Structures are given as structure tokens and as C-alpha cells.
Coordinates of C-alpha atoms and ligand atoms in Angstrom, one line a residue:
M7 CA -75.7 55.8 -93.9
C8 CA -78.5 54.8 -91.4
G9 CA -79.3 51.1 -90.6
I10 CA -82.2 49.3 -89.7
V11 CA -83.1 46.1 -87.9
T12 CA -86.5 44.8 -87.4
A13 CA -87.3 41.4 -85.6
I14 CA -90.4 39.3 -84.3
A15 CA -89.5 36.1 -82.9
T16 CA -90.6 33.4 -80.3
N17 CA -87.1 34.3 -78.2
N18 CA -86.1 37.7 -77.0
V19 CA -85.3 39.8 -80.0
V20 CA -83.0 42.4 -78.3
P21 CA -79.8 40.4 -78.4
V22 CA -80.6 40.1 -82.3
L23 CA -81.7 43.8 -82.7
L24 CA -78.4 44.8 -81.2
E25 CA -76.0 42.3 -82.9
G26 CA -77.7 43.5 -85.9
L27 CA -77.0 46.8 -85.4
R28 CA -73.3 46.1 -84.7
K29 CA -73.0 44.5 -88.1
L30 CA -74.3 47.7 -89.6
E31 CA -72.0 49.8 -87.8
Y32 CA -69.6 49.9 -91.0
R33 CA -72.3 51.9 -92.8
G34 CA -71.5 54.8 -90.5
Y35 CA -73.5 56.4 -88.0
D36 CA -73.5 58.8 -85.1
S37 CA -76.2 57.5 -82.7
A38 CA -78.2 54.5 -82.2
G39 CA -81.7 53.4 -80.8
V40 CA -83.9 50.6 -80.2
A41 CA -87.8 50.3 -79.4
V42 CA -89.4 47.2 -78.3
L43 CA -93.0 46.0 -77.3
A44 CA -93.2 44.3 -74.0
N45 CA -96.1 45.3 -71.8
G46 CA -96.0 48.7 -73.7
L47 CA -93.4 50.5 -76.0
T48 CA -90.1 51.0 -74.3
R49 CA -87.5 53.2 -76.3
L50 CA -83.8 53.4 -75.5
R51 CA -81.3 55.8 -77.6
S52 CA -77.7 56.7 -77.3
T53 CA -75.5 59.2 -79.0
G54 CA -72.6 56.7 -78.6
R55 CA -71.6 53.4 -80.1
V56 CA -74.0 50.6 -80.4
A57 CA -71.8 49.1 -77.5
E58 CA -73.4 51.9 -75.1
L59 CA -76.9 51.3 -76.5
A60 CA -76.3 47.5 -75.6
A61 CA -75.2 48.6 -72.1
L62 CA -78.3 50.7 -71.6
A63 CA -80.2 47.6 -72.8
D64 CA -78.5 45.4 -70.3
A65 CA -79.3 47.6 -67.4
R66 CA -82.8 47.8 -68.0
Q67 CA -82.8 44.1 -68.6
L68 CA -84.7 44.9 -71.8
S69 CA -86.5 41.9 -73.3
A70 CA -89.2 41.3 -75.9
N71 CA -90.4 39.6 -78.8
I72 CA -90.7 42.4 -81.2
G73 CA -88.8 45.4 -81.8
I74 CA -87.1 47.8 -84.2
A75 CA -83.5 49.3 -84.2
H76 CA -81.6 51.9 -85.9
T77 CA -78.1 53.5 -86.3
R78 CA -78.6 57.2 -87.5
W79 CA -76.3 59.0 -89.8
A80 CA -77.4 62.6 -89.2
T81 CA -79.3 64.3 -92.3
H82 CA -82.0 66.4 -90.8
G83 CA -80.9 67.7 -87.3
V84 CA -77.5 67.4 -85.2
P85 CA -76.6 64.1 -83.9
C86 CA -78.3 64.2 -80.5
E87 CA -80.6 61.9 -78.3
R88 CA -83.6 63.7 -79.3
N89 CA -82.9 63.4 -83.0
A90 CA -82.1 59.8 -82.8
H91 CA -84.4 57.1 -84.1
P92 CA -86.8 55.4 -83.3
H93 CA -89.3 58.3 -83.5
I94 CA -92.8 57.8 -81.7
S95 CA -96.1 59.0 -82.2
G96 CA -98.7 58.0 -79.9
G97 CA -97.9 54.3 -79.2
L98 CA -96.2 53.6 -82.4
A99 CA -92.3 53.8 -83.3
V100 CA -90.5 54.2 -86.5
V101 CA -87.0 54.0 -87.8
H102 CA -86.2 55.3 -91.1
N103 CA -83.4 55.2 -93.6
G104 CA -83.3 58.0 -96.3
I105 CA -84.5 61.4 -97.0
I106 CA -88.2 62.6 -97.1
E107 CA -88.1 65.5 -99.3
N108 CA -91.5 66.9 -98.6
F109 CA -91.3 66.3 -94.9
E110 CA -91.8 70.1 -94.2
A111 CA -95.1 70.2 -95.8
I112 CA -96.2 67.2 -94.0
K113 CA -95.0 68.5 -90.8
S114 CA -96.5 71.8 -91.3
S115 CA -100.1 70.2 -91.9
L116 CA -99.5 67.7 -89.1
Q117 CA -98.7 70.6 -86.7
A118 CA -101.9 72.4 -87.8
R119 CA -103.7 69.3 -86.4
G120 CA -102.1 69.3 -83.1
Y121 CA -99.2 67.1 -83.7
V122 CA -96.1 68.2 -81.6
F123 CA -92.7 67.5 -83.0
E124 CA -89.8 66.8 -80.6
S125 CA -86.9 66.5 -83.1
D126 CA -85.7 68.2 -86.1
T127 CA -85.9 64.8 -88.3
D128 CA -87.9 64.2 -91.4
T129 CA -88.7 60.8 -89.8
E130 CA -90.8 62.1 -87.0
A131 CA -93.1 63.3 -89.8
I132 CA -93.5 59.7 -91.0
A133 CA -94.5 58.6 -87.3
H134 CA -97.1 61.3 -86.7
L135 CA -98.4 60.8 -90.4
V136 CA -98.9 56.9 -89.9
H137 CA -100.4 57.7 -86.4
S138 CA -102.8 60.2 -88.1
K139 CA -103.7 57.9 -90.7
L140 CA -104.9 55.2 -87.9
A141 CA -107.6 57.8 -86.9
T142 CA -109.7 56.7 -90.2
T143 CA -107.7 53.3 -91.1
P144 CA -107.4 51.4 -87.9
D145 CA -105.4 48.7 -89.5
L146 CA -101.6 49.5 -89.1
F147 CA -100.7 47.8 -92.2
E148 CA -102.9 49.8 -94.3
A149 CA -102.2 53.2 -92.3
V150 CA -98.6 52.7 -93.1
R151 CA -99.2 52.0 -96.8
L152 CA -101.5 55.0 -97.1
A153 CA -98.7 57.2 -95.3
L154 CA -96.2 56.0 -97.4
N155 CA -98.1 56.9 -100.5
E156 CA -97.8 60.7 -99.3
L157 CA -94.2 60.6 -99.2
V158 CA -91.6 62.1 -101.5
G159 CA -88.2 60.9 -101.4
A160 CA -86.5 57.7 -100.2
Y161 CA -87.2 55.3 -97.2
A162 CA -86.4 52.2 -95.8
I163 CA -88.7 52.0 -92.5
G164 CA -89.6 49.7 -89.9
V165 CA -92.7 50.4 -87.6
V166 CA -94.2 48.6 -84.6
A167 CA -97.4 49.7 -82.5
E168 CA -98.2 49.1 -79.0
A169 CA -101.7 48.4 -80.1
D170 CA -100.8 45.9 -82.5
P171 CA -98.1 43.9 -80.8
F172 CA -98.3 41.0 -83.1
R173 CA -96.7 42.3 -86.4
A174 CA -93.9 44.7 -87.5
I175 CA -94.4 46.7 -90.6
V176 CA -91.3 47.5 -93.2
A177 CA -91.2 49.2 -96.3
R178 CA -88.8 50.4 -98.8
R179 CA -88.4 52.9 -101.8
G180 CA -85.0 54.0 -102.8
S181 CA -83.1 52.7 -99.6
P182 CA -82.1 49.1 -99.2
L183 CA -84.2 46.7 -97.2
L184 CA -84.3 42.8 -97.1
L185 CA -86.6 40.2 -95.2
G186 CA -85.2 37.4 -93.4
V187 CA -87.0 34.2 -92.9
G188 CA -85.8 32.5 -89.7
E189 CA -86.4 29.5 -87.7
E190 CA -87.5 31.4 -84.7
G191 CA -89.2 34.4 -86.3
M192 CA -89.1 37.0 -89.2
Y193 CA -86.5 39.8 -89.5
A194 CA -85.7 42.7 -91.7
A195 CA -82.6 44.6 -92.1
S196 CA -80.6 47.2 -94.3
D197 CA -78.0 44.2 -95.4
T198 CA -77.8 40.8 -95.1
A199 CA -74.7 40.9 -92.7
A200 CA -77.0 42.0 -89.9
L201 CA -79.3 39.0 -90.4
L202 CA -76.8 36.1 -90.8
Q203 CA -76.8 35.5 -86.9
V204 CA -80.4 34.2 -87.6
T205 CA -80.8 33.1 -91.1
R206 CA -79.6 32.8 -94.6
K207 CA -83.0 33.0 -96.1
V208 CA -83.4 36.6 -97.5
I209 CA -86.0 38.1 -99.8
Y210 CA -85.1 41.4 -101.4
L211 CA -87.9 43.9 -101.4
E212 CA -88.4 45.9 -104.2
D213 CA -89.0 49.7 -104.6
G214 CA -92.5 50.5 -103.2
D215 CA -93.1 47.2 -101.4
V216 CA -94.6 47.2 -98.0
A217 CA -94.4 44.3 -95.9
E218 CA -96.0 42.7 -92.7
L219 CA -93.9 40.5 -90.6
R220 CA -95.5 38.2 -88.2
L221 CA -93.9 35.2 -86.0
N222 CA -94.2 32.7 -88.9
A223 CA -95.5 34.5 -91.9
Y224 CA -95.0 37.6 -93.9
R225 CA -96.8 39.2 -96.7
I226 CA -95.8 42.0 -99.2
V227 CA -97.8 44.3 -101.2
R228 CA -97.1 47.1 -103.9
P229 CA -98.1 50.6 -102.9
D230 CA -101.6 50.2 -104.4
G231 CA -102.0 47.3 -102.0
T232 CA -101.9 44.5 -104.5
P233 CA -100.1 41.5 -103.3
A234 CA -96.4 40.8 -104.5
E235 CA -94.4 37.7 -104.7
R236 CA -90.7 38.0 -104.1
E237 CA -88.2 35.3 -104.7
M238 CA -86.5 34.0 -101.5
H239 CA -82.6 33.5 -101.8
I240 CA -80.1 31.6 -99.8
S241 CA -77.3 33.8 -99.0
S242 CA -73.9 32.5 -99.6
L243 CA -72.2 35.4 -97.4
S244 CA -69.9 33.6 -95.0
A245 CA -70.2 35.1 -91.4
D246 CA -66.2 35.1 -91.4
A247 CA -66.3 37.3 -94.4
V248 CA -67.5 40.3 -92.2
E249 CA -65.4 39.3 -89.1
L250 CA -62.1 41.1 -88.5
G251 CA -60.1 37.8 -87.7
Q252 CA -56.4 38.7 -87.3
F253 CA -56.4 42.2 -88.6
R254 CA -56.8 45.4 -86.5
H255 CA -59.1 47.0 -88.9
Y256 CA -61.4 46.1 -91.8
M257 CA -59.5 48.5 -93.9
Q258 CA -56.3 46.7 -93.3
K259 CA -57.9 43.3 -93.7
E260 CA -59.4 44.6 -97.1
I261 CA -56.2 45.7 -98.4
F262 CA -54.7 42.5 -97.8
E263 CA -57.5 40.5 -99.4
Q264 CA -56.8 42.2 -102.6
P265 CA -55.0 39.2 -104.0
Q266 CA -57.8 36.8 -103.1
A267 CA -60.5 39.3 -104.3
L268 CA -58.9 39.8 -107.8
G269 CA -58.4 36.1 -108.0
N270 CA -62.3 35.5 -107.4
T271 CA -63.2 38.4 -109.7
L272 CA -61.1 36.9 -112.4
E273 CA -62.1 33.3 -112.0
I274 CA -64.1 33.5 -115.1
I275 CA -60.7 34.1 -117.2
A276 CA -58.9 31.4 -115.3
G277 CA -57.1 28.5 -117.3
G278 CA -58.0 28.6 -121.0
G279 CA -60.9 31.2 -120.6
S280 CA -61.1 34.1 -122.9
V281 CA -62.9 37.5 -123.3
S282 CA -66.3 37.5 -124.5
P283 CA -69.5 39.6 -124.6
Q284 CA -71.1 37.0 -122.2
L285 CA -68.8 37.9 -119.2
F286 CA -71.3 40.8 -118.8
G287 CA -74.6 38.8 -119.1
S288 CA -76.6 36.7 -121.6
R289 CA -77.9 39.8 -123.4
A290 CA -74.5 41.1 -123.9
P291 CA -74.1 40.4 -127.4
E292 CA -77.1 42.2 -128.5
V293 CA -76.6 45.1 -126.1
L294 CA -72.8 45.7 -127.1
D295 CA -73.4 45.1 -130.7
G296 CA -73.0 48.5 -132.1
V297 CA -71.6 50.3 -129.2
R298 CA -69.5 53.4 -130.5
R299 CA -68.9 55.2 -127.0
V300 CA -68.9 54.7 -123.1
L301 CA -70.2 56.9 -120.9
V302 CA -69.3 56.1 -117.2
L303 CA -71.2 57.3 -114.2
A304 CA -70.1 56.8 -110.6
C305 CA -68.9 58.5 -107.3
G306 CA -66.0 58.7 -105.2
T307 CA -63.6 55.9 -105.6
S308 CA -65.8 54.0 -108.1
Y309 CA -65.6 57.4 -110.2
H310 CA -61.9 57.1 -110.0
A311 CA -62.0 53.4 -111.5
G312 CA -64.1 54.9 -114.4
L313 CA -61.1 57.5 -114.9
V314 CA -58.7 54.9 -115.3
A315 CA -60.8 53.0 -117.6
R316 CA -61.1 55.9 -119.8
Y317 CA -57.5 55.6 -120.7
W318 CA -57.9 52.0 -121.4
L319 CA -60.8 52.0 -123.5
E320 CA -59.7 54.7 -125.4
S321 CA -56.0 53.4 -126.0
V322 CA -56.9 49.8 -126.4
A323 CA -60.5 49.4 -127.8
K324 CA -60.3 52.8 -129.3
V325 CA -63.8 53.7 -128.0
P326 CA -64.4 57.1 -127.0
C327 CA -65.1 57.3 -123.3
S328 CA -66.4 60.0 -120.9
V329 CA -66.6 59.8 -117.1
E330 CA -69.0 61.6 -115.0
I331 CA -69.7 62.2 -111.5
A332 CA -73.1 60.8 -111.0
S333 CA -74.5 63.6 -108.9
E334 CA -73.6 66.2 -111.8
Y335 CA -74.7 64.0 -114.6
R336 CA -78.3 63.4 -113.2
Y337 CA -78.8 67.1 -113.1
R338 CA -77.2 68.2 -116.1
E339 CA -78.8 68.7 -119.7
S340 CA -76.9 66.3 -121.8
V341 CA -77.1 64.7 -125.4
P342 CA -78.1 61.3 -125.3
E343 CA -76.5 58.8 -127.8
S344 CA -78.4 55.7 -128.4
D345 CA -74.9 53.7 -129.3
T346 CA -73.6 54.5 -126.0
L347 CA -72.9 52.2 -123.4
V348 CA -73.5 53.6 -120.2
V349 CA -71.4 51.9 -117.3
V350 CA -72.6 52.5 -113.7
I351 CA -69.9 51.4 -111.2
S352 CA -70.6 51.2 -107.5
Q353 CA -69.4 49.0 -104.7
S354 CA -72.5 49.0 -102.7
G355 CA -75.0 49.2 -105.8
E356 CA -77.0 51.5 -103.4
T357 CA -75.5 54.9 -104.2
A358 CA -78.4 57.0 -104.5
D359 CA -76.6 59.4 -106.8
T360 CA -75.5 56.7 -109.3
L361 CA -78.9 54.9 -109.4
A362 CA -80.4 58.3 -110.0
A363 CA -77.9 59.0 -112.8
L364 CA -78.6 55.6 -114.1
K365 CA -82.4 56.2 -114.1
H366 CA -81.8 59.8 -115.7
A367 CA -79.8 57.9 -118.4
H368 CA -82.8 55.4 -119.1
G369 CA -85.1 58.5 -118.9
L370 CA -83.3 59.9 -121.8
G371 CA -83.5 56.7 -123.7
M372 CA -80.2 55.2 -123.1
G373 CA -81.1 51.6 -122.8
R374 CA -77.6 49.9 -123.3
T375 CA -76.5 49.8 -119.6
L376 CA -74.1 47.7 -117.7
A377 CA -73.5 47.7 -113.9
I378 CA -70.1 46.9 -112.4
C379 CA -71.0 46.1 -108.7
N380 CA -69.9 44.2 -105.8
V381 CA -73.5 43.4 -104.5
P382 CA -75.7 40.9 -106.7
E383 CA -79.0 41.9 -105.4
S384 CA -78.5 45.9 -105.1
A385 CA -80.7 48.2 -106.7
I386 CA -78.3 49.3 -109.2
V387 CA -77.6 45.9 -110.4
R388 CA -81.5 45.3 -110.7
E389 CA -81.8 48.3 -113.0
T390 CA -79.3 47.4 -115.9
A391 CA -79.5 45.5 -119.1
L392 CA -75.9 43.9 -118.3
R393 CA -73.8 43.4 -115.0
F394 CA -70.6 42.2 -114.0
I395 CA -70.3 41.2 -110.2
T396 CA -67.0 42.0 -108.9
R397 CA -66.2 39.2 -106.3
A398 CA -64.4 41.3 -103.8
G399 CA -66.5 39.9 -101.0
P400 CA -68.2 42.3 -98.5
E401 CA -66.3 45.6 -98.0
I402 CA -66.8 46.9 -94.6
G403 CA -64.4 49.8 -94.0
V404 CA -65.7 53.0 -95.2
A405 CA -62.6 53.5 -97.4
S406 CA -63.0 51.6 -100.5
T407 CA -59.9 49.5 -101.3
K408 CA -60.6 46.0 -102.8
A409 CA -63.7 47.0 -104.2
F410 CA -61.6 49.5 -106.4
T411 CA -59.0 47.0 -107.7
T412 CA -61.7 44.7 -108.4
Q413 CA -63.7 47.1 -110.5
L414 CA -60.5 47.9 -112.3
A415 CA -60.3 44.0 -113.0
A416 CA -63.8 44.2 -114.3
L417 CA -63.0 47.4 -116.5
A418 CA -60.0 45.5 -117.9
L419 CA -62.3 42.9 -119.1
L420 CA -64.6 45.3 -120.5
T421 CA -61.8 47.2 -122.3
L422 CA -60.7 43.7 -124.0
T423 CA -64.2 42.5 -124.8
L424 CA -64.8 46.0 -126.6
A425 CA -61.6 45.9 -128.3
K426 CA -62.1 42.3 -129.6
L427 CA -65.7 43.1 -130.9
N428 CA -64.1 46.1 -132.7
G429 CA -61.2 44.2 -134.3
R430 CA -58.6 45.8 -132.2
L431 CA -57.2 42.9 -130.6
S432 CA -55.2 40.3 -132.1
E433 CA -55.0 36.7 -130.5
A434 CA -51.7 37.3 -129.5
E435 CA -52.5 40.6 -127.7
E436 CA -55.5 39.0 -126.1
A437 CA -53.4 36.2 -124.7
R438 CA -50.9 38.7 -123.6
H439 CA -53.4 40.8 -121.6
L440 CA -55.2 37.7 -120.2
G441 CA -51.5 36.4 -118.9
A442 CA -51.2 39.7 -117.1
L443 CA -54.7 39.7 -115.6
R444 CA -54.3 36.0 -114.4
H445 CA -50.7 37.0 -112.8
L446 CA -52.5 40.3 -111.1
P447 CA -53.1 38.4 -107.6
V448 CA -49.4 37.4 -107.4
A449 CA -48.2 40.7 -108.5
V450 CA -50.4 42.6 -105.9
Q451 CA -49.1 40.1 -103.3
K452 CA -45.7 41.3 -103.9
V453 CA -46.7 45.1 -103.6
L454 CA -48.2 44.3 -100.2
E455 CA -44.8 43.0 -99.0
L456 CA -43.7 46.6 -99.1
E457 CA -45.8 47.6 -96.0
P458 CA -42.9 48.0 -93.6
E459 CA -41.2 50.5 -95.7
I460 CA -44.5 52.6 -96.2
E461 CA -45.3 52.6 -92.6
K462 CA -42.1 54.2 -92.0
W463 CA -43.2 57.0 -94.5
A464 CA -46.5 57.1 -92.9
Q465 CA -44.9 58.3 -89.7
R466 CA -43.5 61.3 -91.2
F467 CA -46.7 62.1 -92.8
A468 CA -49.0 62.1 -89.7
A469 CA -47.7 65.5 -88.6
K470 CA -48.6 67.3 -91.9
H471 CA -51.6 69.1 -92.6
H472 CA -51.5 69.0 -96.4
A473 CA -50.3 66.7 -99.1
L474 CA -50.3 67.1 -102.9
F475 CA -50.5 63.8 -105.0
L476 CA -49.0 63.7 -108.6
G477 CA -49.7 61.3 -111.4
R478 CA -49.6 61.4 -115.3
G479 CA -51.8 59.4 -117.7
R480 CA -53.7 56.5 -116.3
H481 CA -51.9 57.0 -112.9
W482 CA -53.3 60.3 -112.5
P483 CA -56.6 58.8 -111.3
I484 CA -54.5 56.9 -108.9
A485 CA -53.1 59.9 -107.5
M486 CA -56.6 61.2 -107.0
E487 CA -57.5 57.9 -105.4
G488 CA -54.4 58.3 -103.1
A489 CA -55.5 61.9 -102.0
L490 CA -59.0 60.7 -101.4
K491 CA -57.8 57.8 -99.3
L492 CA -55.6 59.9 -97.2
K493 CA -58.1 62.7 -96.6
E494 CA -60.8 60.3 -95.8
I495 CA -59.4 58.2 -93.0
S496 CA -56.3 60.4 -91.8
Y497 CA -58.0 64.0 -92.1
I498 CA -54.9 65.2 -93.7
H499 CA -55.9 67.8 -96.4
A500 CA -54.8 66.2 -99.8
E501 CA -55.0 67.2 -103.5
A502 CA -54.4 65.5 -106.7
Y503 CA -52.9 67.0 -109.9
A504 CA -51.9 65.6 -113.3
A505 CA -48.2 66.4 -112.8
G506 CA -48.1 68.4 -116.2
E507 CA -50.5 70.9 -114.4
L508 CA -48.2 71.9 -111.2
K509 CA -46.8 74.8 -112.7
H510 CA -50.2 76.2 -113.6
G511 CA -51.1 76.9 -110.1
P512 CA -50.3 74.2 -107.5
L513 CA -46.4 74.8 -107.4
A514 CA -47.4 78.0 -105.2
L515 CA -48.3 75.5 -102.5
V516 CA -45.0 73.7 -102.4
D517 CA -42.7 74.3 -99.6
K518 CA -41.0 72.1 -96.9
D519 CA -44.4 71.4 -95.2
M520 CA -46.0 70.2 -98.1
P521 CA -45.2 66.5 -98.8
V522 CA -45.6 65.7 -102.6
I523 CA -46.5 62.1 -103.3
A524 CA -45.7 61.0 -106.9
V525 CA -47.1 58.0 -108.8
A526 CA -44.1 57.4 -111.1
P527 CA -44.4 54.2 -113.1
A528 CA -41.9 53.2 -115.7
D529 CA -44.1 54.0 -118.7
E530 CA -43.8 56.5 -121.5
L531 CA -44.7 59.5 -119.2
L532 CA -41.7 58.8 -117.0
E533 CA -39.2 61.4 -118.3
K534 CA -42.1 64.1 -118.3
L535 CA -43.0 63.2 -114.9
K536 CA -39.2 63.5 -113.8
S537 CA -39.3 67.0 -115.1
N538 CA -42.2 67.9 -112.6
L539 CA -40.3 66.2 -109.9
Q540 CA -37.5 68.5 -110.5
E541 CA -40.0 71.4 -110.3
V542 CA -41.0 70.4 -106.8
R543 CA -37.4 69.7 -105.6
A544 CA -36.2 73.1 -106.8
R545 CA -39.0 74.8 -104.4
G546 CA -37.7 72.7 -101.3
G547 CA -40.7 70.2 -101.6
E548 CA -40.3 66.8 -100.1
L549 CA -40.8 64.1 -102.5
Y550 CA -42.2 60.6 -101.8
V551 CA -42.2 58.8 -105.2
F552 CA -43.5 55.3 -105.9
A553 CA -41.3 54.3 -109.0
D554 CA -41.2 50.9 -110.6
A555 CA -38.3 48.5 -110.5
G556 CA -35.5 49.7 -112.6
S557 CA -36.5 53.4 -112.8
E558 CA -33.5 55.4 -113.0
I559 CA -34.6 58.2 -110.3
A560 CA -32.0 58.8 -107.8
E561 CA -32.7 59.1 -104.1
S562 CA -31.3 62.2 -102.7
E563 CA -32.0 64.5 -99.7
G564 CA -35.6 65.5 -99.9
L565 CA -36.4 62.6 -102.5
H566 CA -37.5 59.3 -101.1
I567 CA -38.0 56.5 -103.3
L568 CA -39.7 53.1 -103.1
H569 CA -39.5 50.8 -105.8
M570 CA -42.3 48.5 -107.0
P571 CA -41.5 44.9 -107.7
E572 CA -42.2 45.1 -111.5
H573 CA -43.7 47.3 -114.0
Y574 CA -47.2 46.1 -115.1
G575 CA -48.1 47.9 -118.4
M576 CA -51.7 48.6 -118.8
L577 CA -52.9 47.2 -115.6
S578 CA -49.9 49.2 -113.4
P579 CA -52.8 51.4 -112.1
V580 CA -54.0 48.3 -110.1
L581 CA -50.4 47.9 -108.5
H582 CA -49.8 51.5 -107.9
V583 CA -52.7 52.3 -105.7
I584 CA -51.8 49.7 -103.3
P585 CA -49.1 51.7 -101.8
L586 CA -51.2 54.6 -101.6
Q587 CA -53.9 52.6 -99.7
L588 CA -51.5 51.4 -97.2
L589 CA -49.8 55.0 -96.8
S590 CA -53.2 56.3 -95.8
Y591 CA -54.1 53.4 -93.6
H592 CA -50.6 54.0 -91.7
A593 CA -51.1 57.7 -91.6
A594 CA -54.5 57.2 -90.0
L595 CA -53.2 54.7 -87.6
V596 CA -50.4 57.1 -86.3
K597 CA -53.0 60.0 -86.1
G598 CA -55.2 57.5 -84.1
T599 CA -58.3 58.3 -86.1
D600 CA -61.2 55.8 -86.5
V601 CA -59.9 54.1 -89.7
D602 CA -63.1 51.9 -90.4
K603 CA -65.6 54.8 -89.5
P604 CA -64.0 58.0 -90.2
R605 CA -66.0 61.0 -88.9
N606 CA -69.0 62.3 -90.9
L607 CA -68.6 59.5 -93.5
A608 CA -70.9 56.5 -94.3
K609 CA -70.2 53.5 -96.3
S610 CA -73.5 53.1 -98.4
V611 CA -74.5 56.7 -99.4
T612 CA -78.2 56.2 -99.8
V613 CA -79.1 59.6 -99.6
E614 CA -78.5 62.3 -102.1
Ligands
M6R10 O1 -70.7 52.1 -103.1 P1 -70.3 53.0 -104.2 O2 -68.9 52.5 -105.0 O3 -71.3 53.7 -105.1 O4 -69.6 54.3 -103.3 C1 -69.1 55.4 -104.0 C2 -68.5 56.2 -103.1 O5 -69.3 56.8 -102.1 C3 -67.2 55.6 -102.3 O6 -66.5 55.0 -103.4 C4 -66.6 56.4 -101.5 O7 -65.9 57.4 -102.0 C5 -65.5 55.8 -100.6 N1 -65.8 55.7 -99.1 C6 -64.0 56.1 -100.9 O8 -63.2 55.2 -100.3

């Protein structure tokens, strides 16, 4: 989704703005732009990469002490220079991340007052609205605040004005934005990574905050103009964590970081640690007491993590669990139950649908809430009673990998905690499960060693247009995750089915051109799965089977097998997703797609 950088400093801010945009590229974008104040307002926009915008800025020798910059992920209007931000009204410029739902009404009323719109965006309405306020409220800060009070929807914005060149105004509601307090000046950006170049001192704005940035001061107010105090944090994010290092792509780096990410996430149970409600926050004993069911709300890969957890929660903790796509739940009439623990799962913690689903659950009176999230200060984490922060480190590649496996680790801990609270976990069982969790990083490392063989398989996939993924039980969501990964980054159409469903329809699709990937762990469903595989072979389908060590499935013409190093019981989904991540990564490499920034997608989906 769109990324924003704002800077006011004693030195030239253009390199800071552009480097900030470079760090935000991972969010996904289709155009970029910058506006600075230096003897008037100068705006540059490009429909290409940030590097092209930087080249334009170089050619123009752009230099200034104040400016705003933006990467745009199109929502209103096609990607083109005319729609790229910043948008200008008179001498003021605005960048915006989010969606203004009432922009058409605002646009009509502004047009009636003589404002001419040059773009198809909702953002231009903000620029003209602020400008219109200046007619009666000459103070820029006040004009922005009053304009924002008329907006319905989500925004993070940055504003600069020719007539007021010593301050920048920023604000947020629904979309992420944080301030950076530096030695040379004040900054704001959509995430910390964009500001590490200038400061580690960050202030997370709350929904509705409007802030003014001056060279060496800032102030924050609420929508009604009352002053607000916000805590300053020192970011511990390392600059290296967002660098590629020896890897070709972030996705590859993040796949290979999984042993470390899991080790960090599970550090709390290292050594003699055991499961306890406190893993989920100080209020957990009270919030988890009396929980009789779990409702998971999430999107995409995080939703798949929830689907795996359903199998664990029901079989190990004996707690009924339902898992819903957040965008469906938020608009559905559902029956709230006060003994339900609502678990929201999100890598970014900013996904608009997941946040809205959480608020919807709150609105229904469901106060027992838990966030499983990778970003400690994100909006979602700030809204829940309990939280578990996965320690995957920043995930830059649009395709979620290490976030998924660390979410599974967190969900395994939740399962064991609820099982223990419900008297369903003996000491011996707890010790066995904890042993398996502690060994997980090593087990994942061994699976990663299969990469060369998977690479060979990927060569054969790249020419295909469709693929089917099969799994059963807790590995069905893994098949779904494999299909999502493949379509997301290689653009090969892929669908996942519970293998037992094959003969109820999808078998009709199977022929020699339809590769079928099967997740085949040596569990209680293996024999059933083998019958499903026979059904595929009998129709000439080519099978690629990820089996466990010792599984007796014989390789034959059209049936390729790759053996995982070991069978991993309850946690087997964590291992079985790894080869599917690698398969999609290598298929995408062969196809030459933009692995880390697949077309049309964004990393943080901060709009509905
Ligand atoms: O940040 P979140 O976990 O809330 O994001 C949810 C989905 O947008 C995300 O998992 C998406 O499906 C990934 N790109 C999949 O790889």
C-alpha cells in the first residue's frame, strides 16, 4: 500500500525522502512522487520505480529543507503520472495513504465552488479541502485539522504549503504513521524502516492525531484540537534487518531466516520455561479464565495460520474453534458469545479488514481479545486485551513466509496454554510438546537443505498455467498456503483442495498439463491421501509429493517424491510449508517475475 515520508531538517531532505521511499518500496506501489519547498513548491512524479524518481531529482538538482514524498498503490484512478501523489491545490501539496470514502461528495461540493480536479484520486479532494479551509482559517495546522474532521475513511497524510515553509503537517486515522525525532530535524513515515537512516527515536501517532513538525519541535493534537502527549520509543530495529545482504530477494532471505525467527519467537520457552497464560500478557489469567471457544479473524496467509490452529485447538485443547476471513466477518451478522476468545492474527498489525473485524467483535461486546502480530506498536496490537508478539523481524517480501511459521509457533503455544488451563495437558505431554517446539528451528533448518531438489522441480512448473495443491487435516491449510504462494509470486493459477474433495469436482481438471502437488506427511490420514493420489495418477495427472521420511510411497512415472527429513507430529505443518515456499520462490525465479513486489499486490493492506 502507499508509503509516506515527510521531513523538515537543517540539511537537504531530498536524499532522506528518497531513501525513505526506497525503504517503503516493499509495501507495493506503482508510482512515486516528491514535493519540496525551496523558493516555491516543486513537485516531481514518476510512474516507474523510486530509482527513476531519484534520477529525476538528480537531474533537477533538487534540494530543500522541507518536503513530502510518496509511493502510490492505486485505488482511485489508474497508475499514471496525473494520479501520482503529491496532489496540489494552490501552493499546498498533500500525500495520502488510505481511502476517503466520502470523497465524491466533497469533490462535488468543491467543484461547485470552482475547484478544478486534475486527477481521479480521492487525495486531490483532501488537498482542495484544506486549501478551501485556508480562506477562513489562515493557519495551516488548523485548516488541516478542520478538513480532516470532514473526512470519512482512512488516512495518513503529509502536507506542506508554500505560504508556510517552516512546518509540515501530518495526521493519521486508520493508516499507519509515526514521527521520527532526529538530530537534524523532524520526520514522519509509514514505518520505522524508512526513518532508521536519520533516527531511532520514534513516536507512534494514535488514530485521529494531527501533528505539526518544525525544525526542532513537534506538537500533537486530537481531532478537537486538544493537545496530546505521546510516548517516545527507541526503535531496536537493526538497519541490517532490512538489508538484503547475501540474498537475491527478501523472500529468499526471509525463508532462510525461519530457523532464527522461530528460535527468537520461542525464546520464552527456552531452557526450563513452560507454557502459562502470562506468555500472552499480564491480563491473560483473567482474560483466559472461562474461555470456552476461540474465534480466529485474519486475512491471507495469517488466515491460513488460523486454519491450522483450528486443528490443534480442537484436538489438543478440546476447545471449539472457528476461523473467519476478516473481511467477511466484519460485514456478517453473527452471534457473539462472551466466553469466546477472539484471536486476530496479522503480520503487519495494520491490515484494515482485520482491524475492522476486531473492532466489530468489540462492538458486539466480545472483550476477550488476543493479537498475534509481528509489529509491537501496530494498530491491532494496541486494540487487544492480550498480545503475543512474534519475533520474526521485519518481513519485507510481499509473500509472507517467516511471519507464517512464527504465527504457527505462537498458536501452538496458545493451544498448549488453553489445554493446560482446561486440564487437558499432562506434565509428560507438555514436556513432549515443548521439546518439539524447542527443536523446531533445527528441524526447519534441515528442511531448508532440500532446496536444490525443489529448485529442479520448480523448473518443470514454470511452463505450467495451473496447479492443484492437495492436503488433508491440518495440512489442508498448508496446501492452501502453498497455492497462495505460487499464484502470488509466479502468477501461476493454483487452487488447493482437501484431498477428499477431489472426486467431488476438481478431478475433472486433471490431465497431463495439470501438476498436482500433494502434502503427504506420515500421519493418520496418509493411507486416505494415497488413495486420492491414485485417483490423480489414473487420470494422467503428474504428481509432486512432499512425503515424510519413511513414508512408503513409491516413485514411478509421473509420480515424483521428495522426502522430508523427519515426521513432526502436531507441528508437522510448520515443516511442510517450507518446501512449498521454496517451490513458489524458484518457480517465480524461472518465470522472471518481480518476486518481492508481485504485480498488483501490497505488503500492508491498509485499505479495505
Ligand atoms: O499483515 P497481515 O498478516 O494482516 O496480512 C494479511 C495478508 O494480506 C497477507 O498474509 C497476504 O496474504 C500475504 N501477501 C500472503 O503472502
